CSV table of C-alpha atoms in Angstrom, one decimal:
chain,number,residue,atom,x,y,z
W,1,MET,CA,59.6,54.9,104.3
W,2,PHE,CA,57.6,57.8,104.7
W,3,GLY,CA,57.7,61.0,103.4
W,4,TYR,CA,60.0,62.4,106.5
W,5,ILE,CA,62.9,63.5,103.9
W,6,ARG,CA,62.4,66.0,102.0
W,7,PRO,CA,63.8,70.0,101.9
W,8,LEU,CA,62.9,72.9,103.4
W,9,LYS,CA,61.5,74.0,99.9
W,10,PRO,CA,61.8,78.2,101.1
W,11,GLU,CA,65.6,77.5,101.1
W,12,LEU,CA,66.2,76.1,98.0
W,13,LEU,CA,67.4,77.9,94.7
W,14,VAL,CA,64.9,78.1,92.0
W,15,ARG,CA,66.9,75.4,89.3
W,16,GLU,CA,67.6,73.7,92.7
W,17,TYR,CA,64.0,73.0,93.0
W,18,GLU,CA,63.6,72.2,89.3
W,19,SER,CA,66.1,69.7,89.7
W,20,TYR,CA,64.7,68.3,92.6
W,21,ARG,CA,61.6,68.3,90.8
W,22,ALA,CA,62.8,66.3,87.8
W,23,VAL,CA,64.3,63.5,90.2
W,24,TYR,CA,60.8,63.4,92.0
W,25,CYS,CA,59.1,63.1,88.2
W,26,SER,CA,61.7,60.7,86.7
W,27,VAL,CA,61.4,58.1,90.0
W,28,CYS,CA,57.7,58.4,89.1
W,29,LYS,CA,57.8,57.5,85.6
W,30,VAL,CA,60.1,54.9,86.1
W,31,LEU,CA,58.2,53.2,89.2
W,32,GLY,CA,55.0,53.5,86.4
W,33,LYS,CA,57.2,51.7,83.9
W,34,ARG,CA,58.9,49.1,85.7
W,35,TYR,CA,56.1,48.2,88.1
W,36,GLY,CA,52.9,49.1,86.6
W,37,ILE,CA,51.1,52.7,87.1
W,38,PHE,CA,49.5,51.8,90.3
W,39,TRP,CA,52.9,52.1,91.7
W,40,ARG,CA,53.3,55.9,90.9
W,41,LEU,CA,51.1,56.0,94.1
W,42,ALA,CA,53.8,54.7,96.1
W,43,LEU,CA,56.2,57.8,94.8
W,44,SER,CA,58.0,59.3,97.8
W,45,TYR,CA,60.2,62.2,98.9
W,46,ASP,CA,62.3,59.6,100.7
W,47,SER,CA,62.6,57.8,97.3
W,48,THR,CA,63.9,61.3,95.7
W,49,PHE,CA,66.7,62.0,98.1
W,50,TYR,CA,67.7,58.3,97.8
W,51,ALA,CA,68.5,58.8,94.1
W,52,MET,CA,69.9,61.9,94.0
W,53,LEU,CA,72.0,60.5,97.0
W,54,LEU,CA,72.9,57.6,94.4
W,55,PHE,CA,73.8,60.2,91.4
W,56,SER,CA,75.6,62.7,94.2
W,57,LEU,CA,77.8,59.4,95.4
W,58,HIS,CA,78.3,58.0,92.0
W,59,GLY,CA,79.2,61.3,90.2
W,60,VAL,CA,76.3,61.4,87.7
W,61,CYS,CA,74.3,64.5,87.2
W,62,PRO,CA,71.6,64.0,84.0
W,63,GLY,CA,70.6,66.2,81.8
W,64,LEU,CA,67.0,67.8,81.7
W,65,GLU,CA,64.2,67.7,79.2
W,66,GLN,CA,60.7,68.6,79.1
W,67,LYS,CA,58.0,66.3,78.7
W,68,HIS,CA,54.5,65.4,79.8
W,69,CYS,CA,53.3,64.4,82.9
W,70,VAL,CA,52.0,61.1,82.7
W,71,ALA,CA,49.9,61.7,85.7
W,72,ASN,CA,48.2,64.7,84.3
W,73,PRO,CA,48.8,65.0,80.6
W,74,LEU,CA,48.4,68.3,80.2
W,75,LYS,CA,50.9,69.3,82.5
W,76,LYS,CA,54.7,69.4,81.1
W,77,CYS,CA,57.5,68.4,83.4
W,78,VAL,CA,61.1,68.4,83.7
W,79,PHE,CA,62.5,64.5,83.6
W,80,CYS,CA,66.2,63.8,84.1
W,81,LYS,CA,67.4,62.7,80.6
W,82,SER,CA,70.1,59.9,82.1
W,83,GLY,CA,71.2,58.2,85.5
W,84,LEU,CA,68.1,55.3,85.2
W,85,PRO,CA,70.5,52.9,87.0
W,86,GLN,CA,70.2,55.0,90.1
W,87,LEU,CA,66.4,55.6,89.2
W,88,GLN,CA,65.5,51.9,89.2
W,89,GLN,CA,67.7,51.3,92.2
W,90,ALA,CA,65.5,54.0,94.1
W,91,ALA,CA,62.2,52.6,92.8
W,92,ALA,CA,63.2,49.1,93.6
W,93,LEU,CA,63.7,50.5,97.1
W,94,SER,CA,60.5,52.1,97.3
W,95,VAL,CA,58.5,49.4,96.5
W,96,LEU,CA,60.7,47.1,98.9
W,97,LEU,CA,59.9,49.3,101.5
W,98,THR,CA,55.9,50.3,100.5
W,99,VAL,CA,55.2,46.7,100.6
W,100,SER,CA,56.9,45.5,104.2
W,101,LYS,CA,55.0,49.0,105.1
W,102,LEU,CA,51.6,47.3,104.3
W,103,GLN,CA,52.8,43.9,106.2
W,104,ASP,CA,53.4,45.8,108.9
W,105,ASP,CA,49.6,47.5,108.7
W,106,ARG,CA,48.4,44.4,108.5
W,107,MET,CA,49.7,43.5,111.9
W,108,ASP,CA,48.5,46.7,113.3
W,109,HIS,CA,45.0,47.4,114.2
W,110,GLY,CA,43.0,50.3,112.5
W,111,LYS,CA,41.8,51.7,109.2
W,112,GLY,CA,45.4,50.8,107.6
W,113,LYS,CA,44.5,46.6,108.2
W,114,VAL,CA,41.9,46.1,106.0
W,115,LEU,CA,43.3,48.3,103.1
W,116,ALA,CA,46.7,46.1,103.7
W,117,SER,CA,44.9,43.0,103.6
W,118,PHE,CA,43.2,43.9,100.5
W,119,LEU,CA,46.3,45.1,98.9
W,120,ILE,CA,48.9,42.8,99.6
W,121,PRO,CA,47.9,40.0,97.7
W,122,LEU,CA,48.3,42.2,94.4
W,123,VAL,CA,52.0,43.4,95.5
W,124,GLY,CA,53.8,40.2,95.7
W,125,ARG,CA,54.4,40.5,91.9
W,126,SER,CA,56.4,43.9,91.8
W,127,TYR,CA,57.7,42.9,95.2
W,128,ARG,CA,59.2,39.5,93.6
W,129,LYS,CA,60.1,41.8,90.6
W,130,ALA,CA,62.5,44.3,93.1
W,131,ALA,CA,63.7,41.8,94.8
W,132,SER,CA,65.3,39.8,91.9
W,133,ASP,CA,67.0,42.5,90.8
W,134,TYR,CA,68.7,44.1,93.5
W,135,PRO,CA,68.5,40.9,95.9
W,136,TRP,CA,71.0,42.4,98.8
W,137,MET,CA,68.5,45.2,99.1
W,138,GLU,CA,65.6,42.5,99.9
W,139,VAL,CA,67.5,41.0,102.2
W,140,GLU,CA,68.1,44.1,103.9
W,141,VAL,CA,64.5,45.4,104.4
W,142,ARG,CA,63.4,41.7,105.1
W,143,ARG,CA,66.1,41.8,107.9
W,144,CYS,CA,65.1,45.3,109.2
W,145,VAL,CA,61.3,43.9,109.2
W,146,GLU,CA,61.8,40.5,111.0
W,147,GLN,CA,64.2,42.3,114.0
W,148,GLN,CA,61.4,45.0,113.8
W,149,VAL,CA,58.9,42.3,115.3
W,150,LYS,CA,61.7,40.8,117.4
W,151,ALA,CA,62.7,44.2,119.2
W,152,GLU,CA,58.5,45.2,120.1
W,153,SER,CA,57.6,41.8,121.4
W,154,GLN,CA,60.1,42.6,124.1
W,155,SER,CA,58.5,43.9,127.0
W,156,ASP,CA,61.4,46.0,128.1
W,157,ALA,CA,62.8,47.3,125.2
W,158,ASP,CA,64.4,50.6,125.5
W,159,LEU,CA,64.2,52.9,122.6
W,160,ASP,CA,67.3,52.5,121.3
W,161,THR,CA,66.7,48.3,120.2
W,162,CYS,CA,63.8,49.8,119.4
W,163,ALA,CA,65.0,52.1,116.3
W,164,ALA,CA,67.9,49.8,116.1
W,165,PRO,CA,66.6,47.6,113.0
W,166,SER,CA,65.7,50.8,111.1
W,167,ALA,CA,68.9,52.4,111.7
W,168,GLU,CA,70.9,49.4,110.5
W,169,MET,CA,69.4,48.7,107.7
W,170,LEU,CA,69.8,52.1,106.0
W,171,ALA,CA,73.5,52.1,107.0
W,172,ARG,CA,73.8,48.6,104.8
W,173,ILE,CA,71.8,49.7,102.0
W,174,LEU,CA,74.1,53.0,101.8
W,175,GLU,CA,77.2,51.1,103.0
W,176,HIS,CA,76.5,49.4,99.7
W,177,GLU,CA,77.1,52.3,97.3
W,178,SER,CA,80.8,52.2,98.6
W,179,SER,CA,81.5,48.9,97.1
W,180,GLY,CA,84.2,49.1,94.9
W,181,GLY,CA,87.4,51.8,94.9
W,182,SER,CA,85.9,54.1,97.0
W,183,PRO,CA,88.2,54.7,100.2
W,184,ILE,CA,87.5,52.7,103.6
W,185,SER,CA,86.5,56.3,104.9
W,186,GLN,CA,83.7,56.6,102.4
W,187,THR,CA,82.9,53.2,103.8
W,188,ARG,CA,82.6,54.8,107.5
W,189,VAL,CA,81.1,57.9,106.9
W,190,LEU,CA,78.1,56.0,104.6
W,191,ARG,CA,77.7,53.7,107.3
W,192,GLU,CA,77.5,56.0,110.0
W,193,SER,CA,75.2,58.5,108.2
W,194,GLY,CA,72.7,56.0,107.0
W,195,TYR,CA,72.5,54.0,110.4
W,196,TYR,CA,71.7,57.6,111.8
W,197,LEU,CA,69.1,58.7,109.0
W,198,GLY,CA,67.1,55.7,109.4
W,199,ARG,CA,67.2,56.1,113.0
W,200,TRP,CA,66.1,59.4,113.0
W,201,VAL,CA,63.3,58.3,110.4
W,202,TYR,CA,61.8,55.9,113.2
W,203,LEU,CA,62.0,58.3,115.8
W,204,MET,CA,60.1,60.5,113.9
W,205,ASP,CA,57.4,58.3,112.7
W,206,ALA,CA,57.0,57.3,116.7
W,207,ALA,CA,57.0,60.6,117.8
W,208,ASP,CA,54.6,61.7,114.5
W,209,ASP,CA,51.9,58.4,115.1
W,210,MET,CA,51.6,59.1,119.3
W,211,GLU,CA,48.2,60.6,119.0
W,212,ARG,CA,47.2,57.8,116.2
W,213,ASP,CA,48.8,55.1,118.5
W,214,THR,CA,47.2,56.0,121.7
W,215,LYS,CA,43.8,55.3,119.8
W,216,SER,CA,44.1,52.4,118.3
W,217,GLY,CA,46.5,50.9,120.9
W,218,ASP,CA,49.3,50.2,118.3
W,219,PHE,CA,53.2,49.7,119.9
W,220,ASN,CA,54.7,53.0,120.0
W,221,TRP,CA,57.6,53.6,122.1
W,222,PHE,CA,56.7,57.3,123.8
W,223,VAL,CA,53.4,56.4,124.3
W,224,LYS,CA,54.6,53.5,126.7
W,225,HIS,CA,57.2,54.7,128.1
W,226,PHE,CA,55.5,58.4,128.9
W,227,GLY,CA,52.1,56.1,129.7
W,228,LEU,CA,50.1,58.4,127.5
W,229,THR,CA,46.1,57.8,127.1
W,230,GLN,CA,43.5,59.5,125.1
W,231,GLN,CA,43.1,60.9,128.7
W,232,SER,CA,46.1,62.4,129.0
W,233,THR,CA,46.5,65.9,130.1
W,234,ASP,CA,47.9,68.4,127.5
W,235,GLU,CA,50.8,68.7,129.7
W,236,GLU,CA,51.2,65.3,129.7
W,237,TRP,CA,51.7,65.4,125.6
W,238,SER,CA,53.8,68.7,125.6
W,239,THR,CA,56.3,67.1,127.9
W,240,ALA,CA,56.1,63.6,125.7
W,241,ARG,CA,57.0,66.1,122.5
W,242,GLU,CA,59.8,67.7,124.3
W,243,GLN,CA,61.2,64.7,125.3
W,244,ALA,CA,61.0,62.8,121.8
W,245,ASN,CA,61.9,66.3,120.0
W,246,GLY,CA,65.4,65.9,122.0
W,247,SER,CA,66.0,62.5,121.0
W,248,LEU,CA,65.3,63.7,117.5
W,249,ASN,CA,68.0,66.5,117.8
W,250,LEU,CA,70.5,64.1,119.5
W,251,THR,CA,70.2,61.8,116.6
W,252,MET,CA,70.3,64.2,114.3
W,253,SER,CA,73.7,66.0,115.9
W,254,ARG,CA,75.5,62.8,114.5
W,255,LEU,CA,73.9,62.7,111.4
W,256,CYS,CA,75.1,65.8,110.6
W,257,ALA,CA,78.4,65.4,111.6
W,258,ALA,CA,78.6,62.4,109.7
W,259,PHE,CA,76.6,63.4,106.5
W,260,ASN,CA,79.2,66.7,106.3
W,261,LEU,CA,82.1,64.2,105.6
W,262,LEU,CA,80.6,62.6,102.8
W,263,ASP,CA,81.9,63.1,99.4
W,264,LEU,CA,79.4,64.4,97.3
W,265,GLN,CA,80.0,65.2,93.8
W,266,SER,CA,76.7,67.0,92.7
W,267,TYR,CA,73.4,67.9,93.9
W,268,SER,CA,75.1,68.5,97.3
W,269,THR,CA,73.5,71.9,98.4
W,270,ILE,CA,70.1,69.9,98.1
W,271,LEU,CA,70.8,67.1,100.2
W,272,HIS,CA,72.3,69.7,102.8
W,273,ASN,CA,69.6,71.4,102.7
W,274,VAL,CA,67.2,68.4,103.2
W,275,ILE,CA,69.5,67.1,106.6
W,276,GLU,CA,70.2,70.0,107.9
W,277,LYS,CA,67.3,72.4,107.1
W,278,GLY,CA,64.2,69.6,106.0
W,279,LEU,CA,64.7,67.6,109.0
W,280,PRO,CA,64.6,70.1,111.4
W,281,ASP,CA,61.4,71.6,109.9
W,282,ARG,CA,59.6,68.3,109.5
W,283,GLN,CA,60.6,67.8,113.9
W,284,LYS,CA,59.0,71.8,113.8
W,285,GLN,CA,56.1,70.7,111.8
W,286,LEU,CA,54.9,67.6,113.1
W,287,LEU,CA,55.7,67.8,116.9
W,288,PHE,CA,55.0,71.7,117.6
W,289,LYS,CA,52.4,73.1,115.3
W,290,LYS,CA,50.3,70.0,114.0
W,291,GLU,CA,46.4,70.4,114.6
W,292,LYS,CA,45.9,68.9,117.8
W,293,LYS,CA,43.3,66.6,117.7
R,1,MET,CA,98.3,69.3,97.8
R,2,SER,CA,95.0,70.4,96.2
R,3,ASP,CA,93.9,73.9,95.1
R,4,PRO,CA,93.5,75.6,98.5
R,5,TYR,CA,90.4,77.1,96.7
R,6,GLN,CA,88.7,74.1,96.2
R,7,VAL,CA,89.0,73.0,99.1
R,8,LEU,CA,87.6,76.5,101.1
R,9,GLY,CA,84.9,76.3,98.4
R,10,VAL,CA,85.7,79.8,97.0
R,11,SER,CA,86.4,81.2,93.0
R,12,PRO,CA,90.4,83.0,93.3
R,13,SER,CA,88.8,86.4,93.0
R,14,ALA,CA,87.4,85.9,95.8
R,15,SER,CA,88.6,88.9,98.7
R,16,ASP,CA,89.9,88.1,101.7
R,17,GLU,CA,87.2,88.7,103.4
R,18,GLU,CA,85.1,85.7,101.6
R,19,VAL,CA,87.5,83.5,101.8
R,20,LYS,CA,87.8,83.9,105.5
R,21,THR,CA,84.1,83.5,106.3
R,22,ALA,CA,84.5,80.6,103.4
R,23,TYR,CA,87.2,79.5,106.0
R,24,ARG,CA,85.3,80.6,109.4
R,25,ASN,CA,82.1,78.1,107.9
R,26,LEU,CA,84.1,75.1,107.3
R,27,ALA,CA,85.9,75.2,110.5
R,28,LYS,CA,83.5,75.6,112.4
R,29,LYS,CA,81.7,72.4,110.8
R,30,TYR,CA,84.8,70.0,111.1
R,31,HIS,CA,85.4,71.4,114.5
R,32,PRO,CA,86.0,68.9,116.9
R,33,ASP,CA,83.4,69.6,119.2
R,34,ASN,CA,81.1,68.4,116.8
R,35,TYR,CA,82.6,64.8,116.4
R,36,ALA,CA,83.5,64.6,120.0
R,37,ASP,CA,83.6,60.5,120.6
R,38,SER,CA,82.2,59.8,117.4
R,39,PRO,CA,84.0,57.1,115.5
R,40,LEU,CA,84.6,59.4,112.5
R,41,ALA,CA,86.2,61.8,114.7
R,42,ASP,CA,89.6,61.0,113.1
R,43,LEU,CA,88.3,61.8,109.5
R,44,ALA,CA,87.0,65.4,110.6
R,45,SER,CA,91.0,66.1,111.8
R,46,GLU,CA,91.8,65.4,108.3
R,47,LYS,CA,89.3,67.7,107.0
R,48,MET,CA,90.5,70.5,109.8
R,49,LYS,CA,93.9,69.9,108.5
R,50,GLU,CA,93.5,70.8,105.0
R,51,ILE,CA,91.0,73.4,106.1
R,52,ASN,CA,93.7,74.9,107.9
R,53,GLU,CA,96.3,74.5,105.3
R,54,ALA,CA,94.5,75.8,102.6
R,55,TYR,CA,93.5,78.9,104.3
R,56,ASP,CA,97.4,79.5,105.5
R,57,SER,CA,98.9,78.6,101.8
R,58,ILE,CA,96.1,81.2,100.3
R,59,MET,CA,96.8,84.4,103.1
R,60,ARG,CA,100.8,83.2,102.7
R,61,MET,CA,100.3,83.7,98.8
R,62,ARG,CA,98.2,87.0,99.4
R,63,LYS,CA,100.8,88.2,101.7
R,64,ALA,CA,103.7,87.7,99.5
R,65,ARG,CA,101.9,89.5,96.6
R,66,ALA,CA,100.7,92.5,98.6
R,67,GLN,CA,103.1,93.4,101.1
R,68,GLY,CA,102.0,95.7,103.6
R,69,ASN,CA,98.2,95.1,104.6
R,70,PRO,CA,98.8,93.3,108.2
R,71,ASN,CA,94.9,92.9,108.4
R,72,SER,CA,94.6,90.2,105.9
R,73,TYR,CA,96.1,87.6,108.1
R,74,GLY,CA,93.4,86.5,111.0
R,75,GLY,CA,95.2,82.9,111.8
R,76,PRO,CA,93.9,80.0,111.9
R,77,PHE,CA,91.4,78.5,114.4
R,78,GLN,CA,93.2,76.3,116.6
R,79,ASN,CA,92.1,73.0,116.1
R,80,SER,CA,93.0,71.6,119.8
R,81,GLN,CA,90.9,68.8,121.5
R,82,GLY,CA,90.2,71.4,124.4
R,83,GLY,CA,88.2,73.9,125.4
R,84,TYR,CA,84.6,73.6,126.5
R,85,GLY,CA,84.0,70.3,124.4
R,86,TYR,CA,84.2,66.8,125.3
R,87,ALA,CA,87.1,65.0,124.5
R,88,ASN,CA,87.4,61.5,123.9
R,89,PRO,CA,88.1,59.5,127.1
R,90,GLN,CA,91.7,60.6,127.8
R,91,PRO,CA,94.2,58.2,129.8
R,92,ASN,CA,94.0,58.2,132.9
R,93,SER,CA,96.8,57.5,135.5
R,94,SER,CA,94.5,57.0,138.3
R,95,SER,CA,92.0,54.8,136.5
R,96,GLY,CA,91.0,51.6,137.3
R,97,PHE,CA,90.0,50.5,133.8
R,98,THR,CA,93.2,51.6,131.7
R,99,ASP,CA,92.7,48.7,129.3
R,100,VAL,CA,89.4,49.9,128.4
R,101,ARG,CA,89.7,53.4,128.4
R,102,SER,CA,92.8,52.7,125.5
R,103,PHE,CA,91.1,50.5,124.0
R,104,ILE,CA,88.5,52.9,123.4
R,105,ILE,CA,90.7,55.6,122.0
R,106,ASN,CA,91.8,52.8,119.9
R,107,GLY,CA,88.3,52.4,118.4
R,108,ARG,CA,88.2,48.9,119.5
R,109,ILE,CA,84.6,49.0,121.0
R,110,SER,CA,83.7,45.8,120.9
R,111,ASP,CA,86.9,44.6,123.2
R,112,ALA,CA,85.9,47.8,125.2
R,113,GLU,CA,82.4,46.0,126.1
R,114,GLN,CA,83.6,42.5,126.3
R,115,ILE,CA,85.6,43.6,129.5
R,116,LEU,CA,83.3,45.9,130.2
R,117,ASP,CA,80.0,43.6,130.6
R,118,GLY,CA,82.5,41.4,132.3
R,119,VAL,CA,82.9,43.7,135.3
R,120,PRO,CA,80.6,41.7,138.6
R,121,ALA,CA,78.1,44.3,139.5
R,122,GLU,CA,79.0,45.3,142.7
R,123,ASN,CA,82.7,46.4,141.3
R,124,ARG,CA,80.6,48.9,138.8
R,125,ASN,CA,82.0,52.4,139.9
R,126,ALA,CA,81.0,56.2,138.2
R,127,GLU,CA,84.0,55.1,136.1
R,128,TRP,CA,82.7,52.1,134.6
R,129,TYR,CA,79.1,53.8,134.2
R,130,PHE,CA,81.1,56.3,132.2
R,131,LEU,CA,82.9,54.7,130.3
R,132,LYS,CA,79.6,51.9,129.1
R,133,GLY,CA,78.4,55.1,128.4
R,134,THR,CA,81.0,56.2,126.6
R,135,VAL,CA,81.0,53.0,124.6
R,136,LEU,CA,77.1,52.9,123.7
R,137,TYR,CA,77.1,56.4,122.9
R,138,ARG,CA,79.8,55.2,119.9
R,139,ARG,CA,77.5,52.8,118.8
R,140,GLY,CA,75.1,54.9,118.6
R,141,GLN,CA,72.6,54.0,121.2
R,142,LEU,CA,72.4,57.4,122.3
R,143,GLU,CA,69.4,57.2,124.6
R,144,GLN,CA,71.1,54.1,126.8
R,145,ALA,CA,74.1,56.2,126.6
R,146,SER,CA,72.6,59.3,128.3
R,147,ALA,CA,71.0,56.7,131.1
R,148,TYR,CA,74.6,55.3,131.8
R,149,LEU,CA,76.7,58.8,131.9
R,150,GLY,CA,73.8,60.3,134.3
R,151,ARG,CA,74.2,57.7,136.2
R,152,ALA,CA,77.8,57.9,136.4
R,153,CYS,CA,77.0,61.9,137.5
R,154,GLN,CA,74.9,60.7,140.4
R,155,ILE,CA,77.5,58.5,141.7
R,156,ASP,CA,80.0,60.9,141.6
R,157,PRO,CA,79.2,64.1,141.3
R,158,SER,CA,82.3,66.2,141.5
R,159,ASN,CA,83.7,64.1,138.4
R,160,MET,CA,84.6,67.3,135.3
R,161,GLU,CA,85.1,64.3,133.0
R,162,TYR,CA,81.6,62.9,133.5
R,163,ARG,CA,79.9,65.7,133.8
R,164,ALA,CA,80.8,66.7,130.4
R,165,ALA,CA,80.2,64.5,128.8
R,166,LEU,CA,76.4,64.6,129.9
R,167,ASN,CA,77.0,68.4,129.4
R,168,GLN,CA,77.5,67.2,125.4
R,169,ILE,CA,74.3,65.1,125.5
R,170,SER,CA,72.3,67.9,126.5
R,171,THR,CA,73.7,70.0,124.3
R,172,GLN,CA,73.1,68.0,121.4
R,173,ARG,CA,69.5,67.3,122.8
R,174,GLY,CA,68.8,71.0,123.1
R,175,GLY,CA,69.3,71.2,118.9
R,176,TYR,CA,72.8,73.0,119.1
R,177,TYR,CA,74.5,70.9,117.4
R,178,GLY,CA,71.4,70.2,114.4
R,179,GLY,CA,68.1,69.4,114.7
R,180,TYR,CA,64.9,71.7,116.2
R,181,ASN,CA,64.9,74.0,119.3
R,182,PRO,CA,61.5,75.4,120.1
R,183,THR,CA,62.6,77.8,122.5
R,184,ALA,CA,64.9,79.3,120.1
R,185,TYR,CA,62.2,79.7,117.5
R,186,ASN,CA,60.2,81.5,120.6
R,187,SER,CA,62.9,83.7,121.2
R,188,GLN,CA,63.4,85.0,117.4
R,189,SER,CA,59.4,85.0,117.3
R,190,GLY,CA,59.7,87.6,120.4
R,191,LEU,CA,62.0,89.5,118.1
R,192,ASN,CA,59.7,89.6,115.4
R,193,GLN,CA,57.0,91.2,118.2
R,194,ALA,CA,59.7,93.6,118.6
R,195,CYS,CA,60.1,94.5,114.7
R,196,GLY,CA,56.6,94.6,114.5
R,197,CYS,CA,55.9,97.7,117.4
R,198,CYS,CA,58.5,99.3,115.4
R,199,ASN,CA,57.0,98.9,112.3
R,200,ASP,CA,53.6,100.3,113.7
R,201,LEU,CA,55.0,102.9,115.3
R,202,ILE,CA,56.5,104.0,112.2
R,203,CYS,CA,53.1,103.0,110.8
R,204,ALA,CA,51.3,105.2,113.2
R,205,ASP,CA,53.4,108.0,112.9
R,206,ALA,CA,53.3,108.1,108.5
R,207,CYS,CA,49.3,108.4,109.3
R,208,CYS,CA,49.2,111.1,111.8
R,209,GLU,CA,51.8,113.0,109.3
R,210,CYS,CA,49.3,112.8,107.0
R,211,PHE,CA,46.7,114.5,109.2
R,212,GLY,CA,49.4,117.0,109.8
R,213,GLY,CA,50.5,115.7,113.0
R,214,ASN,CA,53.4,114.4,113.8
R,215,LEU,CA,53.9,111.3,116.3
R,216,ILE,CA,58.1,110.6,115.8
R,217,PRO,CA,59.4,114.2,115.4
R,218,CYS,CA,62.4,113.9,113.8
R,219,VAL,CA,65.6,116.6,113.4
R,220,GLY,CA,64.7,116.6,109.6
R,221,CYS,CA,61.0,117.5,110.4
R,222,ARG,CA,61.7,120.6,112.8
């Protein structure tokens, strides 16, 4: 994923921020232990959110403990005492999505391509490891990549078609958490929440990359739809940004409605902070506040 | 029934005002407007019922305990589908698509879509575009949904049902139900400017007073 799913820090209580940090650091530690030290670089806010959501849905509330930070041995960090299965699941998703992002980069132009072609042979083993631990998850990620290529190669693809693979992937990944004793209504809510969260991430990523993609010429629905080029005027840019923000808001309205119905058992205020405040703040920062290059 | 205080997320020692605020916030969260044409509308209305019942029972208990305080009970919000929101397509006797409407109401979206897609192009009227838009909205294909609803309004601008659906989408686009609204931010910063202006005046007044003058004379100083 892309690091868009993060909390709005000023609105968190200090203790909430501390438990958020603890999950963040624990995902990092698990990544390092299971996949090797370099995988710590793949740590993202998104996987932290996923780990917290898993804790919350399964009613796990791991205690905290102080330990040395591995990235910086002089610093002490707070870690989760338990909850390893959920942390490992979040780490695996992180690995699978990072590798699929690299594969996507390799097909694009620009700087990322060189780096991606260099890294892909090195990450194959970790990918297979994650895939054998969580085969169902790998199926979803792979399907998303395949569908994405197919959707973007259509000449007249609309925005919904382009966003569908990511939305569908997250819908299925969240839906997976309901298997077992939970009521059918919870399955529907999980699916709906995942769908709109995935859709929001796709739209946000595309909107965020508008400038870059006009230069590199990679596929970007907004660039194509609004006919943006490097010569576009400021007015054209701001129209495109406002339209993109409108699509994001439309998606947010459905996401908030679904998320409010989720049966969250722990970390509820932090998770609601991410959805209700963190995501809108990303829209604000990336579409209206970013340094215009 | 579960503990009404737990449902509202307040402690049993909370004041009436606190209970009312908690209730209002929850009622706003699960209001039918937020779930217009969402496949989760039924769950939201269940939740709304639960909240209403919890609020009613708390207020009843408190009233029984302390008779003679008539102001403590504000009455629950109306959980009706009416008002300004966009409700689900209603059964409509003059409709050419009664079967499609009933499929949508019962949540059988694929069946509804199948019938709609079978309609030949020359028979696709405003209502067809409206229903197709509704189906797409349910599915999460929000951009296409707005295009179809827009087309429905274009063909039949006087129809209030289509108009309400399109309005709902544009309010959602505006960030009213979540998301970010750049113009709301601007108006807020305008407010800040107004505050800043007052602050500046007060500072200037304080400076003047230091030097024996007075920029904002007040009663106490005279």
